Coordinates of C-alpha atoms in Angstrom, one line a residue:
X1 CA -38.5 -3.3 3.4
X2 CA -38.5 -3.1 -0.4
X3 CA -40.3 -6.3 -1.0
X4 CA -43.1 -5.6 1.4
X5 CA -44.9 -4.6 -2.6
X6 CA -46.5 -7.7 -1.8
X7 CA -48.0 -7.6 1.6
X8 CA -51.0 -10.0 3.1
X9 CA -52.9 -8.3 5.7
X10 CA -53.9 -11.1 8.5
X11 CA -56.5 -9.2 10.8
X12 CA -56.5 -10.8 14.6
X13 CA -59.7 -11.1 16.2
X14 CA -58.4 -12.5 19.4
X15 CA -57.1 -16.2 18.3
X16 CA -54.2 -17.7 19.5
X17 CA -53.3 -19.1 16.5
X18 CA -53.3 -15.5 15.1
X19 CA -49.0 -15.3 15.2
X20 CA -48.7 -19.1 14.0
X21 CA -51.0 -18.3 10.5
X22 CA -48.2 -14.7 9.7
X23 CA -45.0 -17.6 10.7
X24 CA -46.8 -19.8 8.2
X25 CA -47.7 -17.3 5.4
X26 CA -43.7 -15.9 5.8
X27 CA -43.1 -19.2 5.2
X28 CA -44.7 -19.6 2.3
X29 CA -42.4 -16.8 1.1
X30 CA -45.0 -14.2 1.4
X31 CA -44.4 -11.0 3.4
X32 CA -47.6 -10.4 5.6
X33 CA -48.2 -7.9 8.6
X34 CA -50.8 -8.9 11.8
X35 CA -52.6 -6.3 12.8
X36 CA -56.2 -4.9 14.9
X37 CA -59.2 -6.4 13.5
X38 CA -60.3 -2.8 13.7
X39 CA -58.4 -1.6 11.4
X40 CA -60.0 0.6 8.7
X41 CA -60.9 -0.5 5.1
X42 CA -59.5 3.1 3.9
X43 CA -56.2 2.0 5.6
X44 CA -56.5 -1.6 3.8
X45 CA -57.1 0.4 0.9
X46 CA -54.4 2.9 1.1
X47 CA -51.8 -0.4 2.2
X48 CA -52.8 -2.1 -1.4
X49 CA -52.5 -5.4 0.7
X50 CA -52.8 -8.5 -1.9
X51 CA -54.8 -10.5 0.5
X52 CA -56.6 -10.7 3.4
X53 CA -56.9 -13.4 5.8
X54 CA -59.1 -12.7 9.4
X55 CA -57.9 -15.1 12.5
X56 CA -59.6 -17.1 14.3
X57 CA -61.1 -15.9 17.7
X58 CA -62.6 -16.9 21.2
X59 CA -65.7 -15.3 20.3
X60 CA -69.4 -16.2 19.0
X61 CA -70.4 -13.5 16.4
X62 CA -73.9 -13.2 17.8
X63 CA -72.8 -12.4 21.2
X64 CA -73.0 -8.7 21.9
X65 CA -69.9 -7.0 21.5
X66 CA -68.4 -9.5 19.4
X67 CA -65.4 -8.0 17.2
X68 CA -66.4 -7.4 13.8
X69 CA -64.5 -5.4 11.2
X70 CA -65.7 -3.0 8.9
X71 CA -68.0 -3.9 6.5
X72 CA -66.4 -1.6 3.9
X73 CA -63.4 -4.9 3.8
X74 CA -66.4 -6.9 1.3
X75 CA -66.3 -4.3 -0.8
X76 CA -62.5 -3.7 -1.7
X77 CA -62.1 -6.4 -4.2
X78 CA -59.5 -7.4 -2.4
X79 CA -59.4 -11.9 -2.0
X80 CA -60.2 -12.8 1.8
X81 CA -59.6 -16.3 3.8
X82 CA -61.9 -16.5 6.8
X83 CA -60.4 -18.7 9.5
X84 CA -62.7 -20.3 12.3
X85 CA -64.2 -17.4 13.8
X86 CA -63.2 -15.6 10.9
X87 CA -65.2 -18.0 8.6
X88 CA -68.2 -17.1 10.8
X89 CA -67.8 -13.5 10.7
X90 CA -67.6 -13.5 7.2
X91 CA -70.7 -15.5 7.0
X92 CA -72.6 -13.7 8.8
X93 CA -71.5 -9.9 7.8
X94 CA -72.2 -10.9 4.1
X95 CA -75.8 -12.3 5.3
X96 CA -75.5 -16.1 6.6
X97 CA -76.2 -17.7 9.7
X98 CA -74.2 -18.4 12.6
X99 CA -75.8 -21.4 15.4
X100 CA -74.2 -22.8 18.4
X101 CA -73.8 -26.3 18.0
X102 CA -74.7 -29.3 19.8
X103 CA -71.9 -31.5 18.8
X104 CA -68.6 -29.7 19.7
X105 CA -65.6 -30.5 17.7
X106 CA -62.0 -30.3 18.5
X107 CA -59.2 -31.7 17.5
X108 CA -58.4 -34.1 14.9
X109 CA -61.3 -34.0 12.8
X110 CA -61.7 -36.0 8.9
X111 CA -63.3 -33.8 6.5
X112 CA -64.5 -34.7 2.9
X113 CA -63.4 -31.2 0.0
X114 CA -64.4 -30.8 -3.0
X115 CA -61.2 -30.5 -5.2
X116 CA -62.7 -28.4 -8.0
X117 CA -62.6 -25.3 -5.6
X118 CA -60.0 -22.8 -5.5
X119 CA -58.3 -23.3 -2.3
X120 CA -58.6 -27.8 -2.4
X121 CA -57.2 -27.6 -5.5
X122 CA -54.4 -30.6 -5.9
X123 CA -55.5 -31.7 -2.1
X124 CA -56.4 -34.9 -1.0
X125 CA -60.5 -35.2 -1.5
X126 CA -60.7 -36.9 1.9
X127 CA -57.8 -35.4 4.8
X128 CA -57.4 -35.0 8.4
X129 CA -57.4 -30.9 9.7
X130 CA -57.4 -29.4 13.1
X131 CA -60.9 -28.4 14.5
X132 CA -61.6 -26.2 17.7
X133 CA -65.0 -24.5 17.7
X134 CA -68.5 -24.8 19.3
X135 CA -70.6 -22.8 16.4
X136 CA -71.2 -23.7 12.6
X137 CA -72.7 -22.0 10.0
X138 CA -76.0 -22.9 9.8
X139 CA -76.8 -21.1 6.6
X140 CA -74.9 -20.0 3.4
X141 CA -74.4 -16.2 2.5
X142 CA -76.1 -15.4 -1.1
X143 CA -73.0 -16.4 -3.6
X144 CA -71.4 -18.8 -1.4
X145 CA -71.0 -23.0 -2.2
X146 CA -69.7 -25.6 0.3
X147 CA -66.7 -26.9 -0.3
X148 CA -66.0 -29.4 2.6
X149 CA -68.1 -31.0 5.2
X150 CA -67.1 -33.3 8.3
X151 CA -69.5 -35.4 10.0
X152 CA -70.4 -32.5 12.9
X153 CA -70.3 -29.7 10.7
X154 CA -71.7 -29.3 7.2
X155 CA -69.7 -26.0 6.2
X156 CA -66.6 -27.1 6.9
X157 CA -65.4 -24.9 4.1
X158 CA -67.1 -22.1 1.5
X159 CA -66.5 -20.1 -1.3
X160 CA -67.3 -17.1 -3.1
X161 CA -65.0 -17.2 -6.3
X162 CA -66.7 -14.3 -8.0
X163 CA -66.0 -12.0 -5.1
X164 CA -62.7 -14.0 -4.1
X165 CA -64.2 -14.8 -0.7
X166 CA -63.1 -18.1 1.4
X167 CA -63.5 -19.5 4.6
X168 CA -62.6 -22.5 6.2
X169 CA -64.2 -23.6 10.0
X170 CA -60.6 -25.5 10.4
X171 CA -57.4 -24.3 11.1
X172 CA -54.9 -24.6 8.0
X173 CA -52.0 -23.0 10.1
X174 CA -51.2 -25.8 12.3
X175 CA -49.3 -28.9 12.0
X176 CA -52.3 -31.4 12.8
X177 CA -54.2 -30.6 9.6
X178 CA -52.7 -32.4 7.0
X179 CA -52.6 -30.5 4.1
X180 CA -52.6 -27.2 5.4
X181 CA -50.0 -25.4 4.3
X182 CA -51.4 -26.2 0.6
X183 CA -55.0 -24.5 1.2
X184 CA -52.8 -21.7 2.3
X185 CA -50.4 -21.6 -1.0
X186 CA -53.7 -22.3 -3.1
X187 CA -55.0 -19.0 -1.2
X188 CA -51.7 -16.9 -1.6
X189 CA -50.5 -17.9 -4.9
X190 CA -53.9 -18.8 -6.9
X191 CA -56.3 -16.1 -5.4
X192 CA -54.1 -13.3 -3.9
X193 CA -51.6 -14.0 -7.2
X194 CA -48.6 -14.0 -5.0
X195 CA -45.1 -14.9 -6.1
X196 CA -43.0 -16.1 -3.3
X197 CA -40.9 -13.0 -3.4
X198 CA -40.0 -12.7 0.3
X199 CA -36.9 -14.2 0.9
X200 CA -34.3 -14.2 3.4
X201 CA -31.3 -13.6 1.2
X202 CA -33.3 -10.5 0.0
X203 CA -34.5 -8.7 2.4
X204 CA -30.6 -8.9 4.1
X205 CA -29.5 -7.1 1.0
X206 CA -32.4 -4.5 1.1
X207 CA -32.0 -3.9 5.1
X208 CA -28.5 -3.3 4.7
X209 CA -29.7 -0.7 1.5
X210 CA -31.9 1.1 3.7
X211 CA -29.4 1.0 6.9
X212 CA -27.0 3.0 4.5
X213 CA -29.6 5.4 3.5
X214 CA -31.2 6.1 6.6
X215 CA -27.9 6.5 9.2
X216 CA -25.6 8.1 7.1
X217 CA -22.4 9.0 8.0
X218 CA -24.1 9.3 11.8
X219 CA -23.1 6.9 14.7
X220 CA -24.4 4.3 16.2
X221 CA -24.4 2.1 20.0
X222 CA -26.2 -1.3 20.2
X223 CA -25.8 -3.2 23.5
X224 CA -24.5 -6.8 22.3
X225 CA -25.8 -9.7 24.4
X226 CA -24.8 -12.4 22.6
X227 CA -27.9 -13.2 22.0
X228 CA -30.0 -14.4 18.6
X229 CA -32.1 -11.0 18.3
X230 CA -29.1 -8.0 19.1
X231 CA -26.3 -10.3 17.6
X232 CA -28.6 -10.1 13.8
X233 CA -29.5 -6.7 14.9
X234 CA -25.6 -5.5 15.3
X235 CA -24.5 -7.3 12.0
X236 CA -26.8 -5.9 9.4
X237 CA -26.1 -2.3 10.9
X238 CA -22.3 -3.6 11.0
X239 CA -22.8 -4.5 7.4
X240 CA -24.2 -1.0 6.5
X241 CA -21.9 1.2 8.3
X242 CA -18.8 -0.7 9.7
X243 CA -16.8 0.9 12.1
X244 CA -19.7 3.3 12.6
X245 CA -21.3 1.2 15.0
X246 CA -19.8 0.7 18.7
X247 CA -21.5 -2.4 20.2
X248 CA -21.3 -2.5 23.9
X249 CA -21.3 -6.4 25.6
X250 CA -21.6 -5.9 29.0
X251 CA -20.5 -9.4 30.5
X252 CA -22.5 -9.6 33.7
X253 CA -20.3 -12.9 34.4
X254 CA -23.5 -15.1 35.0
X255 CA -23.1 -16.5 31.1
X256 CA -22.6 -20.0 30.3
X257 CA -19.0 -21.3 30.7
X258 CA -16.7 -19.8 27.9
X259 CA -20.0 -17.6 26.2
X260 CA -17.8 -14.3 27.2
X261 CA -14.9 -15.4 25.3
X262 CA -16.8 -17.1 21.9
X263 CA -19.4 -14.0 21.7
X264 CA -16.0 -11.7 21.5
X265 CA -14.1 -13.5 19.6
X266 CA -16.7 -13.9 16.7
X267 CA -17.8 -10.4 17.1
X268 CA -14.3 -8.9 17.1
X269 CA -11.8 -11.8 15.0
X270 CA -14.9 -12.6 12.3
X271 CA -16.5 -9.6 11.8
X272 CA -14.2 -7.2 12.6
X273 CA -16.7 -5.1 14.7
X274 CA -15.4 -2.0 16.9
X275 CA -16.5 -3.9 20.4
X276 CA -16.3 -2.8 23.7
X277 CA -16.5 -5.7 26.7
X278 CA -17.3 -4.8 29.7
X279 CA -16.0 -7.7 32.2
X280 CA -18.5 -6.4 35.5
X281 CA -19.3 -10.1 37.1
X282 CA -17.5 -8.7 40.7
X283 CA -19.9 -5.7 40.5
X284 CA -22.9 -7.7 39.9
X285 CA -22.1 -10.3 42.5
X286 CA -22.0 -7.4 44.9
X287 CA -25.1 -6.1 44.2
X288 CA -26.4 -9.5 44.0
X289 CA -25.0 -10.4 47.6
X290 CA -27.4 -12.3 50.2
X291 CA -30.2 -11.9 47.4
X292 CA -32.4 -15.0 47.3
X293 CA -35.9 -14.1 45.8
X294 CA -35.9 -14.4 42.1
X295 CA -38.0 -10.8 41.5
X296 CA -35.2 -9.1 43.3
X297 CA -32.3 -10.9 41.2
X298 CA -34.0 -10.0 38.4
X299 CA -34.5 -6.1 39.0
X300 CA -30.9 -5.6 40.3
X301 CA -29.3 -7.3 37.2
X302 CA -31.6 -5.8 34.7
X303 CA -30.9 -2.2 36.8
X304 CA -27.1 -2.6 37.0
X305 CA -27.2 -3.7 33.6
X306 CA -28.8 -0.5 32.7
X307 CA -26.1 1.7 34.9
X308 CA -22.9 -0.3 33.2
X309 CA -24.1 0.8 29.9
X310 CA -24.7 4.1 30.4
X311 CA -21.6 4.7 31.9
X312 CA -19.8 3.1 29.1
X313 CA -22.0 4.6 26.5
X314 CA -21.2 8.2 28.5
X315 CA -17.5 7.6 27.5
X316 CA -18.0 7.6 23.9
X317 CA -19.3 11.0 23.3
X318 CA -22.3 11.9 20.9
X319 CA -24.2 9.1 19.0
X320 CA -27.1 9.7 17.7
X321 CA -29.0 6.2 17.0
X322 CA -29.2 3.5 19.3
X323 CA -29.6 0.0 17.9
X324 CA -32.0 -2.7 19.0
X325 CA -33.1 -6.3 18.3
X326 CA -36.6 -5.5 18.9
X327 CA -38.7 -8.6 16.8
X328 CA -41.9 -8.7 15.0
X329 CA -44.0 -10.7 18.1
X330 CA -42.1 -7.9 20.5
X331 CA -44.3 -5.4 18.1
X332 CA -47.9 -7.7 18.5
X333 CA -47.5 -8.7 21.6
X334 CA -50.3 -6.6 22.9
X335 CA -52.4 -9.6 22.3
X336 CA -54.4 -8.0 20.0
X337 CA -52.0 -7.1 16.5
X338 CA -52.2 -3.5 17.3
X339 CA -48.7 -2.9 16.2
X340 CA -48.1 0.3 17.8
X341 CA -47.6 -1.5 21.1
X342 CA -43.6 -2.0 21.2
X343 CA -41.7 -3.5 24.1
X344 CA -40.0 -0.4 26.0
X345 CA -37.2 -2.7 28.0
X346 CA -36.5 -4.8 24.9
X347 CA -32.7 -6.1 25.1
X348 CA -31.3 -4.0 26.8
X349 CA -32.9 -3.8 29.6
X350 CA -35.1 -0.7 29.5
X351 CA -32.3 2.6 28.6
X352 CA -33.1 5.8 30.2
X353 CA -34.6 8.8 27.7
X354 CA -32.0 11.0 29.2
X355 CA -29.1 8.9 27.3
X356 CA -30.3 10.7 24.4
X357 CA -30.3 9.5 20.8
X358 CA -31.6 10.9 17.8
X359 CA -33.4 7.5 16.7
X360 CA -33.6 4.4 17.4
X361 CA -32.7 1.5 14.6
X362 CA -34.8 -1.8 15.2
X363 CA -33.8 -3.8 11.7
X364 CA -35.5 -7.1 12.9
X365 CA -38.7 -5.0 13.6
X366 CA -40.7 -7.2 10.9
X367 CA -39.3 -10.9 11.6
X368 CA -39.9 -13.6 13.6
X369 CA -37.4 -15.4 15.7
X370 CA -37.4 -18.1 13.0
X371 CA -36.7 -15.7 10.6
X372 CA -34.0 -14.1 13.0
X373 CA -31.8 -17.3 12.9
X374 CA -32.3 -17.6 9.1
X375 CA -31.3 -13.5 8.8
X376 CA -28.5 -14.7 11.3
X377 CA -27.4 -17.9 8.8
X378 CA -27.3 -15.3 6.0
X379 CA -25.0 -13.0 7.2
X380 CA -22.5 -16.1 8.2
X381 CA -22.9 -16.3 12.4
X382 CA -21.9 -19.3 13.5
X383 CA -24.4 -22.4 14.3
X384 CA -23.7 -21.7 18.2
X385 CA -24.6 -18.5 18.2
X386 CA -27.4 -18.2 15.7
X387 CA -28.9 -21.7 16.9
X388 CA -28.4 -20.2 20.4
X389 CA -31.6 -22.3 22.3
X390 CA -33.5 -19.6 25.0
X391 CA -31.8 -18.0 27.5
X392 CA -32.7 -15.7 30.1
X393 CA -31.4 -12.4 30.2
X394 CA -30.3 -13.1 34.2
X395 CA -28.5 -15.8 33.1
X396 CA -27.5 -17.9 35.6
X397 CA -28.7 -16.1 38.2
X398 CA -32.1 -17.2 37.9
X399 CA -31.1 -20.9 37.6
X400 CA -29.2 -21.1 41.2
X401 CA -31.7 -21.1 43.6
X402 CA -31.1 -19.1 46.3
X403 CA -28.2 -15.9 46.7
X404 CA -25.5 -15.9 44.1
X405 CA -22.1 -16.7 44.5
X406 CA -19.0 -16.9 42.5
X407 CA -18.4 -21.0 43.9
X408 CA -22.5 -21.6 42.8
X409 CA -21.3 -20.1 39.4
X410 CA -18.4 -22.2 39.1
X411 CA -20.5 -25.3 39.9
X412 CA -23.3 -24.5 37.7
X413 CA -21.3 -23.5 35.0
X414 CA -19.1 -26.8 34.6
X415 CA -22.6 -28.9 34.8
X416 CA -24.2 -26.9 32.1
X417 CA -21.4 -27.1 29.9
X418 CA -21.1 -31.0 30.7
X419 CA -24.9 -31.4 29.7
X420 CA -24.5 -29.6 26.5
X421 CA -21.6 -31.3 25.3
X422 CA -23.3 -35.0 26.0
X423 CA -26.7 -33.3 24.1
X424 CA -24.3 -32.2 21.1
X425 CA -22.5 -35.6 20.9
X426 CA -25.3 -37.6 21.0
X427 CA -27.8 -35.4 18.5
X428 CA -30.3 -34.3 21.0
X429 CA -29.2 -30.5 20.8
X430 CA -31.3 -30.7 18.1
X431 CA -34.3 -32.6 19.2
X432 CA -34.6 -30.7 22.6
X433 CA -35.7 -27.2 22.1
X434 CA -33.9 -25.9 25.6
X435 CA -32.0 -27.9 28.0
X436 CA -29.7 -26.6 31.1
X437 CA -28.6 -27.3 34.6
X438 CA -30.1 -25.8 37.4
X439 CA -27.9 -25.8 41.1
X440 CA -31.1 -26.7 42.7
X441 CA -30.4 -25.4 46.7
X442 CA -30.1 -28.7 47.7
X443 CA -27.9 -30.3 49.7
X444 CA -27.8 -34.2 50.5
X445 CA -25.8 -37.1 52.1
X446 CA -23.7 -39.0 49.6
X447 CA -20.6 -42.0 49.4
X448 CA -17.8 -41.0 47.6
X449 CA -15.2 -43.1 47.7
X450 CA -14.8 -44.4 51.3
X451 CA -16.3 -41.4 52.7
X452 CA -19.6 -39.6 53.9
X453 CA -20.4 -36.3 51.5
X454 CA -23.0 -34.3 52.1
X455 CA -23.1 -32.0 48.9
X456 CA -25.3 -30.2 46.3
X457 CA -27.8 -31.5 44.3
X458 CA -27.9 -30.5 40.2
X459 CA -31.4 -30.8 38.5
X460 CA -31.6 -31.7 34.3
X461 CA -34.2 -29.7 32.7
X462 CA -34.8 -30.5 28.5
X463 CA -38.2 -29.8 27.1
X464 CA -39.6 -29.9 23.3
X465 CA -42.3 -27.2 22.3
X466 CA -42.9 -25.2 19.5
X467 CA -44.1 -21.9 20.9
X468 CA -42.3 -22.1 25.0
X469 CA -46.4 -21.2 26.2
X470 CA -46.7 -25.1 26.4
X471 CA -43.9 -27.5 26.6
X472 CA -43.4 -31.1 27.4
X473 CA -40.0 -32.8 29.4
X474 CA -37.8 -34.4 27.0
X475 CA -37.4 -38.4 26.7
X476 CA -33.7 -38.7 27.0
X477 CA -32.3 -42.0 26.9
X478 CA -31.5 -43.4 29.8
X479 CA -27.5 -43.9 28.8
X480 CA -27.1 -40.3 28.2
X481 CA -28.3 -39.2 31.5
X482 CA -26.0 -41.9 33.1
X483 CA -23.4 -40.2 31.0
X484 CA -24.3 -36.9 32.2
X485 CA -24.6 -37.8 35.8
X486 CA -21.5 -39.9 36.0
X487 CA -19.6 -37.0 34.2
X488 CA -20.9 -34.5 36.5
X489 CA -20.7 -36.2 40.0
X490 CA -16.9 -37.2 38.8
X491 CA -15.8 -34.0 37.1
X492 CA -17.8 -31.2 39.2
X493 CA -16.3 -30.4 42.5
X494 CA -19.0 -30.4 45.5
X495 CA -21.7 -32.1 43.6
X496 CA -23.1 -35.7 44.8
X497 CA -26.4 -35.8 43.5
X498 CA -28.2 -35.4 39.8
X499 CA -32.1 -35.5 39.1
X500 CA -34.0 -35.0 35.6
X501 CA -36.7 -32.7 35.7
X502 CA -40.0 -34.4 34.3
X503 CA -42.8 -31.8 34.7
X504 CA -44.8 -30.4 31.7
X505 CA -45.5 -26.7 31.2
X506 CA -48.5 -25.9 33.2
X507 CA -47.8 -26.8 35.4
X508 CA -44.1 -25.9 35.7
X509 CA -42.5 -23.5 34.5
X510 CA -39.4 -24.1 31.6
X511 CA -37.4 -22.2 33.7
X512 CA -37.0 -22.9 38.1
X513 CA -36.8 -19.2 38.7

């Protein structure tokens, strides 16, 4: 986008920290792109990136075949932040040492800075950061001064400030070192000479600019889940071009109770968008018929899905661009920042070629899903839909064990809505990063009233996480989830039974299916 004249380059050498130090930088207001640490320093070059910063990595830099970069980076002038395995590397390509160590350190680690250098400056002289590596730096490159030290590791931090070089053994980007997010302003704004240009409010204004530009008076289809990503997606191109855009919701019936209704009613009544609803839950239920393994439900509803919207989309005649929500870790997620690797069943559900567009418009393509919601904000989406928590593009499906019906539907649906309402009224929607119901399967002997049930079971699932790869159950008080189960058993037909779900991811799963 147009503000992107101030772009930090953040080379990933493997780390897994390597998305969590861009979602940092962006929010420092700082555009920055992750990509290959074998990317050339002619491309750097040619980018005019304001900074560099290398990740950390899995690596030792003495083993054989370790990732380096070029060497041709030292020699660009351009400021660089090593990180980790990245503060090795840099050590060592510019003619330090690199040992294994005897003492490993990991975790929460006290380190002692020296608050004269460039990227302590204003910090706290002694702090807590976040350590995780079995190597050191034994020995200084020419130029170089320590700048912090920890009891296991005496470069805990160095600097070059003549040649703008700075690496720290720590990591800065997450929330267990203390100050980090000011080593990493110090390093955009005082060495890079940043200015906190990237904004959400601007880069709405200059998407919907370039949308303008680049579709014309041309047409185009977006398939509308409701979701965060294609809901963002389908507004900015609906700001562009208006009634230009036809956005396809293909209600596969296995939404949460009412979603149908609210997603078309702030589509079509807010925003005024030309939107086709597609009500198919009978012809997904038949497909779905007698299915009980999960793969299965999965590949039917993601194939029907597929079939629903091309016949739709066949009905409209010639468009010429097709509209995704396709996001900035869809772009990464190769694992290894090599940006040309791009999800090819993102959102809707992997479209045939043979549907034929001219182009396809991705206008999230450089955000992340925090980002997203903050575009999403912007452009005036309702909470509900913008704060949308995960859901899976099955749906429901995958959270009724066993084959679907339309009674399991009916069942789940009033226990999810019953959970989120408690959640809402009692603030935990916004303390539990996901939370739903799950018809478990089950059945099992109850009392109701004067009389012998023997009914289905409902599980509670509610986790906290920050990045869904790990993620810990929720402490719910124990009056809500009397609320909830009393609420349910009462107001739920064929239900007798409700359990809370209190298994970690590993080694669960967030989701039973």
């Amino acid at each position: 986008m147009e503000l992107k004249n101030e772009t930090v380059l953040i080379m990933d050498f493997g780390g897994q920290y390597s998305q969590l130090i861009a979602r940092r930088v962006r929010e420092c207001n700082v555009y920055c792109e992750l990509r290959s640490y074998k990317i050339s320093a002619d491309e750097i070059k040619k980018n005019k990136y304001k900074g560099i910063i290398f990740s950390g990595g899995p690596n030792s830099t003495y083993e054989e075949n370790a990732p380096v970069c070029d060497p041709e980076i030292f020699r660009l002038g351009i400021p660089v932040l090593g990180i980790c395995y990245g503060a090795q590397l840099m050590a060592q390509s510019l003619g330090g040492k690199v040992k294994s160590s005897e003492a490993k350190e990991y975790g929460k680690t006290e380190i002692e800075c020296n608050t004269s250098s460039l990227i302590f400056h204003s910090a706290s002289a002694k702090t807590v950061c976040w350590m995780s590596h079995t190597d050191y730096i034994s020995e200084l490159p020419h130029g170089f001064k320590t700048t912090a030290i920890s009891d296991g590791c005496p470069v805990a931090a160095m600097e070059d400030i003549k040649r703008h070089f700075y690496a720290l053994q720590f990591h800065p980007e997450v929330q267990h070192t203390q100050e980090g997010m000011l080593y990493l302003k110090n390093f955009l704004y005082n060495a890079c000479g940043c200015t906190a240009e990237w904004k959400m409010s601007s880069f709405v204004e200059n998407t919907v600019k370039e949308l303008k530009k680049k579709i014309g008076s041309k047409k185009v289809l977006c398939a509308l889940s409701g979701g965060v990503d294609s809901s963002v997606a389908a507004l900015l191109v609906h700001k562009a071009v208006g009634k230009q855009l036809t956005c396809i919701f293909v209600d596969h019936g296995l939404l949460r109770k009412d979603e149908g209704d609210q997603v078309e009613s702030v589509f079509r009544k807010q925003f005024d968008m030309n939107l086709i609803r597609v009500n198919a839950q009978d012809r997904f239920l038949s497909k779905l018929k007698g299915v009980s393994e999960p793969e299965k439900k999965r590949k039917i509803i993601g194939e029907e899905f597929i079939r629903v919207f091309e016949d739709e989309s066949k009905k409209l005649g010639a468009i010429e661009f097709l509209c995704q929500g396709t996001i900035y870790p869809d772009v990464v997620e190769s694992g290894t920042g090599e940006a040309a690797v791009i999800k090819s069943h993102h959102n809707v559900g992997g479209l045939p070629e043979d549907v034929g567009f001219e182009g396809i418009i991705e206008p999230l393509r450089d955000l992340f899903k925090d980002e997203v919601r903050k575009a999403g904000t912007e452009l005036g989406i309702p909470d509900f839909l913008v704060q949308r928590q995960p859901f899976p593009g099955p749906g429901l499906a995958i959270r009724i064990m066993g084959d679907v019906t339309e009674e399991k539907l009916d069942i789940l649906k009033d226990a999810d809505a019953i959970m989120r309402e408690e959640f809402a009224a009692n603030g935990l929607d916004k303390k539990a990063d996901q939370y739903f119901a799950v018809l478990t399967g089950i059945k099992s002997v109850g009392v109701m009233g004067d009389g012998r049930t023997y009914d289905n079971t409902i599980a509670l699932r509610a986790v906290t996480t920050s990045d869904f790869m790990t993620a810990d159950w929720a402490r719910i008080p124990y009056d809500v989830l009397e609320r909830i189960s009393n609420r349910i058993i009462n107001e739920v037909k064929n239900v007798n039974r409700v359990v809370y779900d209190i298994t970690s991811k590993p080694p669960a799963t967030i989701e039973w299916e």
